[in-house]
Amino acid sequence: MRVSFIGSGNVASHLALACAKAKLSVIDIYSPSLSNAQALADQCGARAISDFSLLNQEVDLIIVAANDNALPSIAQQLALCSAPVVHTAGSVDVEVLRSAHHPYGVLYPLQTFSKNKEIEIAKVPFFAEASNEQLLMLLSQLVEQLGASFHRASSEQRLHLHIAAVFACNFSNYMYSLANDLLEKHQLPFEALSPLILETAEKIQHMSPVQAQTGPAKRNDDQTIEKHLQALANEPLMFQLYQLISTEIKKKQNL
Amino acid sequence: MRVSFIGSGNVASHLALACAKAKLSVIDIYSPSLSNAQALADQCGARAISDFSLLNQEVDLIIVAANDNALPSIAQQLALCSAPVVHTAGSVDVEVLRSAHHPYGVLYPLQTFSKNKEIEIAKVPFFAEASNEQLLMLLSQLVEQLGASFHRASSEQRLHLHIAAVFACNFSNYMYSLANDLLEKHQLPFEALSPLILETAEKIQHMSPVQAQTGPAKRNDDQTIEKHLQALANEPLMFQLYQLISTEIKKKQNL
């Protein structure tokens, strides 16, 4: 399978490298910055370009992994190409890529990608949607070759998957960072929380989040909640979140 | 080392079993419910009691792992005993156990304990405080025998550790459960989020939460944020949290 990438950011990098590792042919890496394209292309034996007109048309798939906001203009640039085009965004409708000249679709990897942190691609669930069954088959073959799990999801389902991921990943991470700030203020090492954070995530691999819930709110322990709120008197944001989320945990557990 | 436990809940169970496994002698398990005490005592070769006056006084340490609210009355029951007494609560001052008859302290395991979910005790950081150095030494030996890491923390530091843990663990888990509810409403499997949740927790084992932050708010991607808020129009709580936390992530990333 011959695949090209538009983009050289986190998602493009992780996917292009995973494709190269899985012995797919990565043909072109496009980025408006040629040096960025080159850095990634070098790692996966591809050609770097910064001009859409140079894109090799003899490929099985073009994967656009760019900023959501850049998708409409990239779609315009690719409107006349004949190879199938997919984007990787959680919250952008598949129709942004509509063209009379090529099949189009979405291949959404549900994972958090950071530079300098390797991802085991086999553990990434991919959610796909396509304008025709042939492209859907191709996407499923590609995912299979990566050793990952393949699912179908409509644009609307994908939007909700993305929102769920924001809560489960981005907002959880933000909870970690509030904890980090509080510990720093009290000369305590954030590392002390590492085992707890890992255990919290591991728990829900085997039980539901409602079953896994622990803590003062879950126990209806108003005395501890009151103590914590008093201690947070000078932290208005943490105070507000503590109060709001504790109230909601209590409600949920008493359903 | 000979240790007795007051309590038979999550924390008492995990600690008593870990002690038995580490070849400490677990002597008595007290619970107001004798059958609860018996169930745990059977697992660690101890005696079950539901009457404080039966407590064997010839022990090196009595560990009170009970509800925070029960600690004052338990302290009264133990006031005259001569063995050192510690509690395991994050947010209760060490002074609740003050007595002229025995040294007292705290041994706080920073972890989330659920029934039916084993914990690798060696990965639990313990935070200790004691009324004299001899008891502190004893606690450090006990933690060493469990193979876990030992730290000192004042009652005030421990309170902030506990609050940080509520955010990093209890509130993260609540974010998982909001994600779970949203996915259920849209016929999507919660399991799809498992790798993402695990990766999010694993990331901060090696980088700070601020470095690990990803997502629309981190990217200042207002278009996606707007889409998500629209999609959450019928979910007032998720809408409120989404808006609040996204605003704060943006602030934090632009510091």
Short mmCIF file of C-alpha atoms in Angstrom, two decimals:
data_model
loop_
_atom_site.label_atom_id
_atom_site.label_comp_id
_atom_site.label_asym_id
_atom_site.label_seq_id
_atom_site.Cartn_x
_atom_site.Cartn_y
_atom_site.Cartn_z
CA MET A 1 0.00 0.00 0.00
CA ARG A 2 1.30 3.44 -0.99
CA VAL A 3 0.37 6.28 1.34
CA SER A 4 1.13 10.00 1.46
CA PHE A 5 0.68 12.43 4.31
CA ILE A 6 -0.39 16.05 4.40
CA GLY A 7 1.00 17.43 7.66
CA SER A 8 4.02 16.83 9.86
CA GLY A 9 2.64 17.46 13.35
CA ASN A 10 2.02 14.98 16.17
CA VAL A 11 -0.64 12.87 14.48
CA ALA A 12 1.04 12.86 11.05
CA SER A 13 4.37 11.92 12.60
CA HIS A 14 3.05 9.04 14.68
CA LEU A 15 0.96 7.65 11.81
CA ALA A 16 3.63 8.03 9.13
CA LEU A 17 6.24 6.34 11.31
CA ALA A 18 3.80 3.56 12.18
CA CYS A 19 3.08 3.04 8.45
CA ALA A 20 6.78 2.89 7.61
CA LYS A 21 7.37 0.45 10.46
CA ALA A 22 4.52 -1.74 9.18
CA LYS A 23 6.22 -1.88 5.76
CA LEU A 24 3.74 0.33 3.95
CA SER A 25 5.32 2.65 1.39
CA VAL A 26 5.21 6.23 2.56
CA ILE A 27 5.53 8.29 -0.62
CA ASP A 28 5.19 12.03 0.06
CA ILE A 29 5.16 14.15 3.22
CA TYR A 30 3.72 17.59 2.59
CA SER A 31 4.12 20.49 4.96
CA PRO A 32 4.05 24.25 4.28
CA SER A 33 7.44 24.18 6.03
CA LEU A 34 9.77 22.09 3.88
CA SER A 35 12.20 21.53 6.74
CA ASN A 36 9.43 20.06 8.90
CA ALA A 37 8.36 17.82 6.02
CA GLN A 38 11.99 16.80 5.46
CA ALA A 39 12.58 15.85 9.10
CA LEU A 40 9.64 13.46 9.05
CA ALA A 41 10.25 12.22 5.48
CA ASP A 42 13.82 11.27 6.41
CA GLN A 43 12.50 9.04 9.17
CA CYS A 44 10.13 7.12 6.95
CA GLY A 45 11.94 6.96 3.63
CA ALA A 46 9.58 9.41 1.94
CA ARG A 47 9.94 12.53 -0.18
CA ALA A 48 9.39 15.93 1.44
CA ILE A 49 7.36 18.55 -0.46
CA SER A 50 5.90 21.95 0.33
CA ASP A 51 3.99 22.40 -2.92
CA PHE A 52 0.70 20.58 -3.49
CA SER A 53 1.28 20.41 -7.25
CA LEU A 54 4.23 18.07 -6.65
CA LEU A 55 2.08 15.43 -4.91
CA ASN A 56 2.55 12.01 -6.48
CA GLN A 57 -0.93 10.96 -7.72
CA GLU A 58 0.00 7.27 -7.98
CA VAL A 59 -0.83 6.46 -4.37
CA ASP A 60 -3.57 4.39 -2.73
CA LEU A 61 -4.35 6.94 -0.08
CA ILE A 62 -3.65 10.51 1.00
CA ILE A 63 -3.95 11.06 4.75
CA VAL A 64 -4.52 14.65 5.83
CA ALA A 65 -3.38 15.07 9.44
CA ALA A 66 -3.47 18.83 9.81
CA ASN A 67 -5.12 21.43 12.03
CA ASP A 68 -8.92 21.20 11.86
CA ASN A 69 -9.09 24.80 10.71
CA ALA A 70 -6.76 24.13 7.79
CA LEU A 71 -8.90 21.28 6.41
CA PRO A 72 -11.22 23.33 4.14
CA SER A 73 -8.33 24.99 2.31
CA ILE A 74 -6.37 21.73 2.05
CA ALA A 75 -9.52 20.09 0.65
CA GLN A 76 -9.59 22.74 -2.06
CA GLN A 77 -5.96 22.09 -2.94
CA LEU A 78 -6.69 18.37 -3.23
CA ALA A 79 -10.06 18.68 -4.98
CA LEU A 80 -8.79 17.59 -8.36
CA CYS A 81 -6.54 14.73 -7.31
CA SER A 82 -7.75 11.24 -8.06
CA ALA A 83 -6.40 9.28 -5.08
CA PRO A 84 -8.71 8.75 -2.10
CA VAL A 85 -8.29 11.39 0.62
CA VAL A 86 -9.05 10.98 4.34
CA HIS A 87 -8.61 13.26 7.31
CA THR A 88 -7.85 12.24 10.90
CA ALA A 89 -9.85 14.82 12.87
CA GLY A 90 -12.34 13.88 15.55
CA SER A 91 -14.70 16.80 15.17
CA VAL A 92 -14.73 17.62 11.45
CA ASP A 93 -17.48 16.25 9.23
CA VAL A 94 -16.37 13.88 6.48
CA GLU A 95 -18.05 16.16 3.94
CA VAL A 96 -15.28 18.75 4.25
CA LEU A 97 -13.34 16.53 1.80
CA ARG A 98 -16.20 16.03 -0.69
CA SER A 99 -14.99 16.05 -4.29
CA ALA A 100 -16.28 14.65 -7.59
CA HIS A 101 -12.78 13.41 -8.39
CA HIS A 102 -11.92 11.07 -5.52
CA PRO A 103 -13.47 9.01 -2.75
CA TYR A 104 -13.10 10.64 0.65
CA GLY A 105 -13.33 9.60 4.24
CA VAL A 106 -12.06 9.82 7.80
CA LEU A 107 -9.60 7.71 9.74
CA TYR A 108 -9.70 8.91 13.36
CA PRO A 109 -7.12 7.46 15.75
CA LEU A 110 -8.52 7.73 19.28
CA GLN A 111 -5.32 8.45 21.16
CA THR A 112 -3.29 11.33 22.61
CA PHE A 113 -0.15 11.96 20.60
CA SER A 114 2.74 13.97 21.96
CA LYS A 115 6.12 14.58 20.39
CA ASN A 116 8.89 12.57 22.08
CA LYS A 117 6.48 9.98 23.47
CA GLU A 118 6.21 6.76 21.50
CA ILE A 119 2.79 5.18 21.01
CA GLU A 120 2.17 1.49 20.57
CA ILE A 121 0.07 1.82 17.42
CA ALA A 122 -1.47 -1.64 17.89
CA LYS A 123 -3.27 -0.30 20.95
CA VAL A 124 -4.91 2.61 19.12
CA PRO A 125 -8.55 2.14 18.12
CA PHE A 126 -9.27 3.67 14.69
CA PHE A 127 -12.74 4.98 13.77
CA ALA A 128 -13.45 5.17 10.05
CA GLU A 129 -16.06 6.53 7.67
CA ALA A 130 -15.91 6.73 3.89
CA SER A 131 -17.83 7.92 0.86
CA ASN A 132 -17.79 4.42 -0.61
CA GLU A 133 -17.35 0.82 0.55
CA GLN A 134 -14.13 0.35 -1.41
CA LEU A 135 -12.38 3.09 0.52
CA LEU A 136 -13.78 1.73 3.78
CA MET A 137 -12.24 -1.66 2.91
CA LEU A 138 -8.92 -0.01 2.12
CA LEU A 139 -8.94 1.81 5.46
CA SER A 140 -9.73 -1.40 7.28
CA GLN A 141 -6.83 -3.15 5.50
CA LEU A 142 -4.48 -0.34 6.45
CA VAL A 143 -5.54 -0.49 10.11
CA GLU A 144 -5.17 -4.27 10.04
CA GLN A 145 -1.64 -3.92 8.69
CA LEU A 146 -0.85 -1.58 11.57
CA GLY A 147 -2.13 -4.30 13.92
CA ALA A 148 -4.69 -1.92 15.41
CA SER A 149 -8.45 -2.23 15.95
CA PHE A 150 -10.87 -0.95 13.32
CA HIS A 151 -14.34 0.48 13.98
CA ARG A 152 -16.91 2.32 11.91
CA ALA A 153 -18.36 5.58 13.22
CA SER A 154 -20.52 8.24 11.62
CA SER A 155 -19.41 11.87 11.74
CA GLU A 156 -21.87 12.47 14.56
CA GLN A 157 -20.64 9.49 16.58
CA ARG A 158 -17.06 10.59 15.99
CA LEU A 159 -17.85 14.05 17.32
CA HIS A 160 -19.12 12.49 20.53
CA LEU A 161 -16.14 10.15 20.70
CA HIS A 162 -13.92 13.21 20.48
CA ILE A 163 -15.82 15.03 23.23
CA ALA A 164 -15.63 11.92 25.43
CA ALA A 165 -11.88 11.80 24.76
CA VAL A 166 -11.52 15.44 25.77
CA PHE A 167 -13.08 14.63 29.15
CA ALA A 168 -11.30 11.30 29.68
CA CYS A 169 -7.88 12.49 28.52
CA ASN A 170 -7.45 16.27 28.29
CA PHE A 171 -9.55 17.12 31.34
CA SER A 172 -8.10 14.27 33.43
CA ASN A 173 -4.67 15.57 32.58
CA TYR A 174 -5.80 19.01 33.70
CA MET A 175 -6.85 17.48 37.05
CA TYR A 176 -3.30 16.10 37.30
CA SER A 177 -1.90 19.56 36.68
CA LEU A 178 -4.07 21.15 39.40
CA ALA A 179 -2.80 18.46 41.78
CA ASN A 180 0.75 19.20 40.65
CA ASP A 181 0.37 22.93 41.39
CA LEU A 182 -1.02 22.28 44.86
CA LEU A 183 1.81 19.89 45.73
CA GLU A 184 4.43 22.34 44.50
CA LYS A 185 2.98 25.03 46.73
CA HIS A 186 3.39 22.71 49.71
CA GLN A 187 6.89 21.42 48.88
CA LEU A 188 5.64 17.95 48.01
CA PRO A 189 6.86 15.88 45.05
CA PHE A 190 4.36 15.29 42.20
CA GLU A 191 6.00 11.87 41.70
CA ALA A 192 4.21 10.75 44.87
CA LEU A 193 0.99 10.79 42.86
CA SER A 194 2.31 8.72 39.93
CA PRO A 195 1.30 5.28 41.27
CA LEU A 196 -2.14 6.59 42.22
CA ILE A 197 -2.71 8.09 38.78
CA LEU A 198 -1.64 4.90 37.04
CA GLU A 199 -3.80 2.74 39.29
CA THR A 200 -6.80 5.01 38.65
CA ALA A 201 -6.41 4.49 34.90
CA GLU A 202 -5.72 0.77 35.20
CA LYS A 203 -8.81 0.19 37.31
CA ILE A 204 -11.21 1.19 34.58
CA GLN A 205 -9.62 -1.29 32.18
CA HIS A 206 -11.58 -3.90 34.15
CA MET A 207 -14.45 -2.08 35.87
CA SER A 208 -16.82 0.74 35.04
CA PRO A 209 -15.91 4.27 36.20
CA VAL A 210 -18.93 4.30 38.52
CA GLN A 211 -17.73 1.09 40.21
CA ALA A 212 -14.18 2.43 40.36
CA GLN A 213 -15.15 5.71 42.00
CA THR A 214 -13.56 6.31 45.42
CA GLY A 215 -13.00 9.36 47.60
CA PRO A 216 -14.79 11.59 50.12
CA ALA A 217 -17.73 12.42 47.83
CA LYS A 218 -18.32 8.77 46.98
CA ARG A 219 -18.36 8.00 50.74
CA ASN A 220 -20.66 10.96 51.46
CA ASP A 221 -17.95 12.12 53.84
CA ASP A 222 -19.07 15.73 54.31
CA GLN A 223 -16.64 16.36 57.13
CA THR A 224 -13.62 15.71 54.88
CA ILE A 225 -15.18 17.63 52.00
CA GLU A 226 -15.64 20.61 54.33
CA LYS A 227 -12.00 20.37 55.49
CA HIS A 228 -10.78 20.28 51.91
CA LEU A 229 -12.90 23.26 50.90
CA GLN A 230 -11.54 25.23 53.86
CA ALA A 231 -7.99 24.35 52.85
CA LEU A 232 -8.76 25.54 49.31
CA ALA A 233 -10.07 28.93 50.48
CA ASN A 234 -7.24 30.71 48.62
CA GLU A 235 -7.58 28.60 45.46
CA PRO A 236 -10.85 29.85 43.93
CA LEU A 237 -10.71 27.61 40.85
CA MET A 238 -9.89 24.43 42.76
CA PHE A 239 -12.54 25.39 45.32
CA GLN A 240 -15.17 25.77 42.60
CA LEU A 241 -14.24 22.51 40.86
CA TYR A 242 -14.01 20.61 44.14
CA GLN A 243 -17.49 21.74 45.17
CA LEU A 244 -19.08 21.17 41.77
CA ILE A 245 -17.58 17.74 41.07
CA SER A 246 -18.12 16.45 44.62
CA THR A 247 -21.79 17.36 44.44
CA GLU A 248 -22.10 15.53 41.12
CA ILE A 249 -20.25 12.42 42.34
CA LYS A 250 -22.65 12.24 45.30
CA LYS A 251 -25.65 12.53 42.99
CA LYS A 252 -24.31 9.86 40.66
CA GLN A 253 -23.48 7.38 43.39
CA ASN A 254 -26.92 7.72 44.94
CA LEU A 255 -28.79 7.04 41.72
CA MET B 1 6.67 -7.26 64.01
CA ARG B 2 3.21 -7.83 65.53
CA VAL B 3 0.43 -5.63 64.14
CA SER B 4 -3.31 -5.35 64.80
CA PHE B 5 -5.95 -3.59 62.74
CA ILE B 6 -9.02 -1.62 63.71
CA GLY B 7 -11.31 -1.77 60.67
CA SER B 8 -12.08 -4.24 57.91
CA GLY B 9 -12.85 -1.94 54.96
CA ASN B 10 -10.85 -1.33 51.80
CA VAL B 11 -7.74 0.20 53.37
CA ALA B 12 -7.66 -2.19 56.34
CA SER B 13 -8.08 -5.20 54.04
CA HIS B 14 -5.35 -4.21 51.59
CA LEU B 15 -2.89 -3.31 54.37
CA ALA B 16 -3.59 -6.34 56.55
CA LEU B 17 -3.21 -8.69 53.60
CA ALA B 18 0.00 -6.95 52.54
CA CYS B 19 1.36 -7.30 56.08
CA ALA B 20 0.51 -11.00 56.20
CA LYS B 21 2.11 -11.50 52.78
CA ALA B 22 5.26 -9.70 53.98
CA LYS B 23 5.47 -12.18 56.92
CA LEU B 24 4.49 -9.72 59.62
CA SER B 25 2.30 -11.21 62.36
CA VAL B 26 -1.21 -9.88 62.09
CA ILE B 27 -2.68 -10.42 65.58
CA ASP B 28 -6.20 -8.95 65.88
CA ILE B 29 -8.71 -7.61 63.38
CA TYR B 30 -11.38 -5.50 65.07
CA SER B 31 -14.65 -4.54 63.43
CA PRO B 32 -18.02 -3.69 64.99
CA SER B 33 -19.30 -6.43 62.69
CA LEU B 34 -17.67 -9.67 63.84
CA SER B 35 -18.41 -11.41 60.54
CA ASN B 36 -16.56 -8.68 58.60
CA ALA B 37 -13.64 -8.96 61.01
CA GLN B 38 -13.70 -12.75 60.66
CA ALA B 39 -13.64 -12.68 56.86
CA LEU B 40 -10.49 -10.56 56.85
CA ALA B 41 -8.89 -12.32 59.84
CA ASP B 42 -9.26 -15.68 58.09
CA GLN B 43 -7.25 -14.37 55.16
CA CYS B 44 -4.33 -13.19 57.24
CA GLY B 45 -4.16 -15.71 60.05
CA ALA B 46 -5.42 -13.29 62.67
CA ARG B 47 -8.07 -13.33 65.40
CA ALA B 48 -11.36 -11.52 64.77
CA ILE B 49 -12.85 -9.40 67.54
CA SER B 50 -15.72 -6.95 67.87
CA ASP B 51 -15.00 -5.84 71.43
CA PHE B 52 -12.17 -3.38 72.13
CA SER B 53 -11.52 -4.87 75.57
CA LEU B 54 -10.35 -8.09 73.90
CA LEU B 55 -7.54 -6.36 72.00
CA ASN B 56 -4.20 -8.08 72.58
CA GLN B 57 -1.95 -5.39 74.14
CA GLU B 58 1.26 -7.28 73.32
CA VAL B 59 1.65 -5.85 69.83
CA ASP B 60 4.14 -3.44 68.27
CA LEU B 61 1.51 -1.38 66.49
CA ILE B 62 -2.24 -0.85 66.20
CA ILE B 63 -3.32 0.48 62.80
CA VAL B 64 -6.69 2.21 62.74
CA ALA B 65 -8.07 2.12 59.20
CA ALA B 66 -11.63 3.30 59.75
CA ASN B 67 -13.94 6.06 58.56
CA ASP B 68 -12.53 9.49 59.34
CA ASN B 69 -15.64 10.31 61.34
CA ALA B 70 -15.21 7.25 63.55
CA LEU B 71 -11.64 8.17 64.55
CA PRO B 72 -12.45 10.32 67.64
CA SER B 73 -14.56 7.61 69.26
CA ILE B 74 -12.06 4.87 68.36
CA ALA B 75 -9.31 7.05 69.88
CA GLN B 76 -11.30 7.16 73.12
CA GLN B 77 -11.65 3.38 73.14
CA LEU B 78 -7.89 3.01 72.65
CA ALA B 79 -6.84 5.83 75.00
CA LEU B 80 -5.59 3.54 77.75
CA CYS B 81 -3.82 0.93 75.66
CA SER B 82 -0.04 0.97 75.75
CA ALA B 83 0.84 -0.08 72.19
CA PRO B 84 1.52 2.69 69.63
CA VAL B 85 -1.55 3.63 67.61
CA VAL B 86 -1.59 5.15 64.09
CA HIS B 87 -4.40 6.04 61.73
CA THR B 88 -4.31 5.92 57.92
CA ALA B 89 -6.46 8.94 57.01
CA GLY B 90 -5.30 11.67 54.66
CA SER B 91 -7.23 14.54 56.16
CA VAL B 92 -7.33 13.89 59.90
CA ASP B 93 -4.81 15.56 62.20
CA VAL B 94 -2.43 13.25 64.05
CA GLU B 95 -3.60 14.80 67.33
CA VAL B 96 -6.93 12.98 67.15
CA LEU B 97 -5.01 10.00 68.62
CA ARG B 98 -3.22 11.91 71.40
CA SER B 99 -2.97 9.92 74.62
CA ALA B 100 -0.69 9.96 77.65
CA HIS B 101 -0.46 6.16 77.50
CA HIS B 102 0.95 5.45 74.06
CA PRO B 103 2.87 7.03 71.19
CA TYR B 104 0.62 7.94 68.26
CA GLY B 105 1.02 8.75 64.62
CA VAL B 106 -0.21 8.47 61.06
CA LEU B 107 0.65 6.08 58.25
CA TYR B 108 -1.07 7.36 55.12
CA PRO B 109 -0.93 5.16 52.02
CA LEU B 110 -1.37 7.38 48.96
CA GLN B 111 -3.36 5.02 46.77
CA THR B 112 -6.93 4.23 45.74
CA PHE B 113 -8.13 0.97 47.24
CA SER B 114 -11.15 -0.88 45.89
CA LYS B 115 -12.48 -4.25 46.94
CA ASN B 116 -11.76 -6.94 44.35
CA LYS B 117 -8.84 -5.04 42.85
CA GLU B 118 -5.39 -6.11 44.00
CA ILE B 119 -2.78 -3.45 44.69
CA GLU B 120 0.96 -3.94 44.33
CA ILE B 121 1.84 -2.65 47.80
CA ALA B 122 5.47 -2.01 46.80
CA LYS B 123 4.23 0.76 44.52
CA VAL B 124 2.32 2.62 47.25
CA PRO B 125 4.07 5.66 48.75
CA PHE B 126 3.47 5.91 52.52
CA PHE B 127 3.47 9.26 54.32
CA ALA B 128 4.17 9.08 58.04
CA GLU B 129 4.11 11.30 61.09
CA ALA B 130 4.56 10.30 64.74
CA SER B 131 4.58 11.69 68.27
CA ASN B 132 8.10 10.38 68.82
CA GLU B 133 11.13 9.31 66.79
CA GLN B 134 10.92 5.71 67.94
CA LEU B 135 7.47 5.25 66.45
CA LEU B 136 8.59 6.98 63.26
CA MET B 137 11.44 4.45 63.00
CA LEU B 138 9.02 1.58 63.56
CA LEU B 139 6.74 2.89 60.81
CA SER B 140 9.65 3.22 58.43
CA GLN B 141 10.70 -0.38 59.19
CA LEU B 142 7.19 -1.60 58.55
CA VAL B 143 7.01 0.23 55.22
CA GLU B 144 10.43 -1.12 54.31
CA GLN B 145 9.27 -4.66 55.05
CA LEU B 146 6.33 -4.09 52.71
CA GLY B 147 8.85 -3.03 50.06
CA ALA B 148 7.15 0.34 49.65
CA SER B 149 8.51 3.90 49.75
CA PHE B 150 8.53 5.86 53.00
CA HIS B 151 8.13 9.62 53.34
CA ARG B 152 7.57 12.03 56.20
CA ALA B 153 4.73 14.54 55.98
CA SER B 154 3.19 16.87 58.54
CA SER B 155 -0.57 16.83 59.10
CA GLU B 156 -0.86 19.98 56.98
CA GLN B 157 1.19 18.50 54.13
CA ARG B 158 -0.84 15.31 54.33
CA LEU B 159 -4.08 17.28 54.02
CA HIS B 160 -2.80 18.82 50.79
CA LEU B 161 -1.57 15.46 49.53
CA HIS B 162 -5.07 14.15 50.09
CA ILE B 163 -6.67 17.06 48.23
CA ALA B 164 -4.21 16.59 45.36
CA ALA B 165 -5.12 12.91 45.29
CA VAL B 166 -8.83 13.76 45.14
CA PHE B 167 -8.18 15.80 42.00
CA ALA B 168 -5.72 13.40 40.36
CA CYS B 169 -7.67 10.26 41.14
CA ASN B 170 -11.29 10.77 42.21
CA PHE B 171 -11.97 13.68 39.87
CA SER B 172 -10.13 12.09 36.94
CA ASN B 173 -12.25 9.02 37.44
CA TYR B 174 -15.31 11.25 37.41
CA MET B 175 -14.16 12.63 34.03
CA TYR B 176 -14.00 9.01 32.82
CA SER B 177 -17.56 8.47 34.00
CA LEU B 178 -18.85 11.55 32.19
CA ALA B 179 -17.16 10.23 29.02
CA ASN B 180 -18.74 6.85 29.67
CA ASP B 181 -22.24 8.34 29.92
CA LEU B 182 -21.82 10.31 26.70
CA LEU B 183 -20.61 7.24 24.80
CA GLU B 184 -23.51 5.14 26.11
CA LYS B 185 -25.96 7.74 24.85
CA HIS B 186 -24.45 7.46 21.39
CA GLN B 187 -24.18 3.66 21.25
CA LEU B 188 -20.39 3.70 21.48
CA PRO B 189 -18.31 1.31 23.61
CA PHE B 190 -16.49 2.78 26.62
CA GLU B 191 -13.69 0.25 25.98
CA ALA B 192 -12.67 2.37 23.01
CA LEU B 193 -11.35 4.94 25.49
CA SER B 194 -9.30 2.47 27.56
CA PRO B 195 -6.02 2.83 25.64
CA LEU B 196 -6.36 6.62 25.65
CA ILE B 197 -6.97 6.72 29.40
CA LEU B 198 -4.01 4.46 30.10
CA GLU B 199 -1.72 6.46 27.82
CA THR B 200 -2.81 9.71 29.51
CA ALA B 201 -1.80 8.30 32.90
CA GLU B 202 1.43 6.77 31.60
CA LYS B 203 2.54 10.00 29.99
CA ILE B 204 2.84 11.87 33.28
CA GLN B 205 5.09 9.15 34.67
CA HIS B 206 7.77 10.77 32.50
CA MET B 207 6.66 14.34 31.81
CA SER B 208 4.89 17.10 33.72
CA PRO B 209 1.11 17.45 33.28
CA VAL B 210 1.60 20.84 31.63
CA GLN B 211 3.94 19.29 29.03
CA ALA B 212 1.57 16.34 28.57
CA GLN B 213 -1.50 18.52 27.96
CA THR B 214 -3.14 18.01 24.55
CA GLY B 215 -6.56 18.81 23.12
CA PRO B 216 -8.54 21.65 21.56
CA ALA B 217 -8.01 24.07 24.47
CA LYS B 218 -4.27 23.45 24.51
CA ARG B 219 -4.19 24.19 20.74
CA ASN B 220 -6.36 27.28 21.19
CA ASP B 221 -8.71 25.63 18.70
CA ASP B 222 -11.82 27.74 19.32
CA GLN B 223 -13.66 26.31 16.35
CA THR B 224 -13.58 22.78 17.78
CA ILE B 225 -14.39 24.04 21.28
CA GLU B 226 -17.44 25.82 19.85
CA LYS B 227 -18.55 22.63 18.04
CA HIS B 228 -18.20 20.60 21.22
CA LEU B 229 -20.15 23.12 23.27
CA GLN B 230 -22.95 23.09 20.68
CA ALA B 231 -23.04 19.29 20.80
CA LEU B 232 -23.29 19.48 24.61
CA ALA B 233 -26.25 21.87 24.54
CA ASN B 234 -28.46 19.26 26.22
CA GLU B 235 -25.84 18.25 28.79
CA PRO B 236 -25.73 21.27 31.15
CA LEU B 237 -23.13 19.80 33.53
CA MET B 238 -20.74 18.67 30.79
CA PHE B 239 -21.26 22.01 29.04
CA GLN B 240 -20.33 23.91 32.20
CA LEU B 241 -17.27 21.77 32.93
CA TYR B 242 -16.14 21.87 29.29
CA GLN B 243 -16.30 25.65 29.20
CA LEU B 244 -14.68 26.18 32.58
CA ILE B 245 -11.82 23.71 32.17
CA SER B 246 -11.07 24.72 28.56
CA THR B 247 -10.77 28.36 29.61
CA GLU B 248 -8.37 27.37 32.39
CA ILE B 249 -6.25 25.12 30.15
CA LYS B 250 -5.86 28.02 27.72
CA LYS B 251 -4.79 30.36 30.52
CA LYS B 252 -2.31 27.85 31.88
CA GLN B 253 -0.71 27.09 28.51
CA ASN B 254 -0.24 30.77 27.76
CA LEU B 255 1.55 31.56 31.00
#
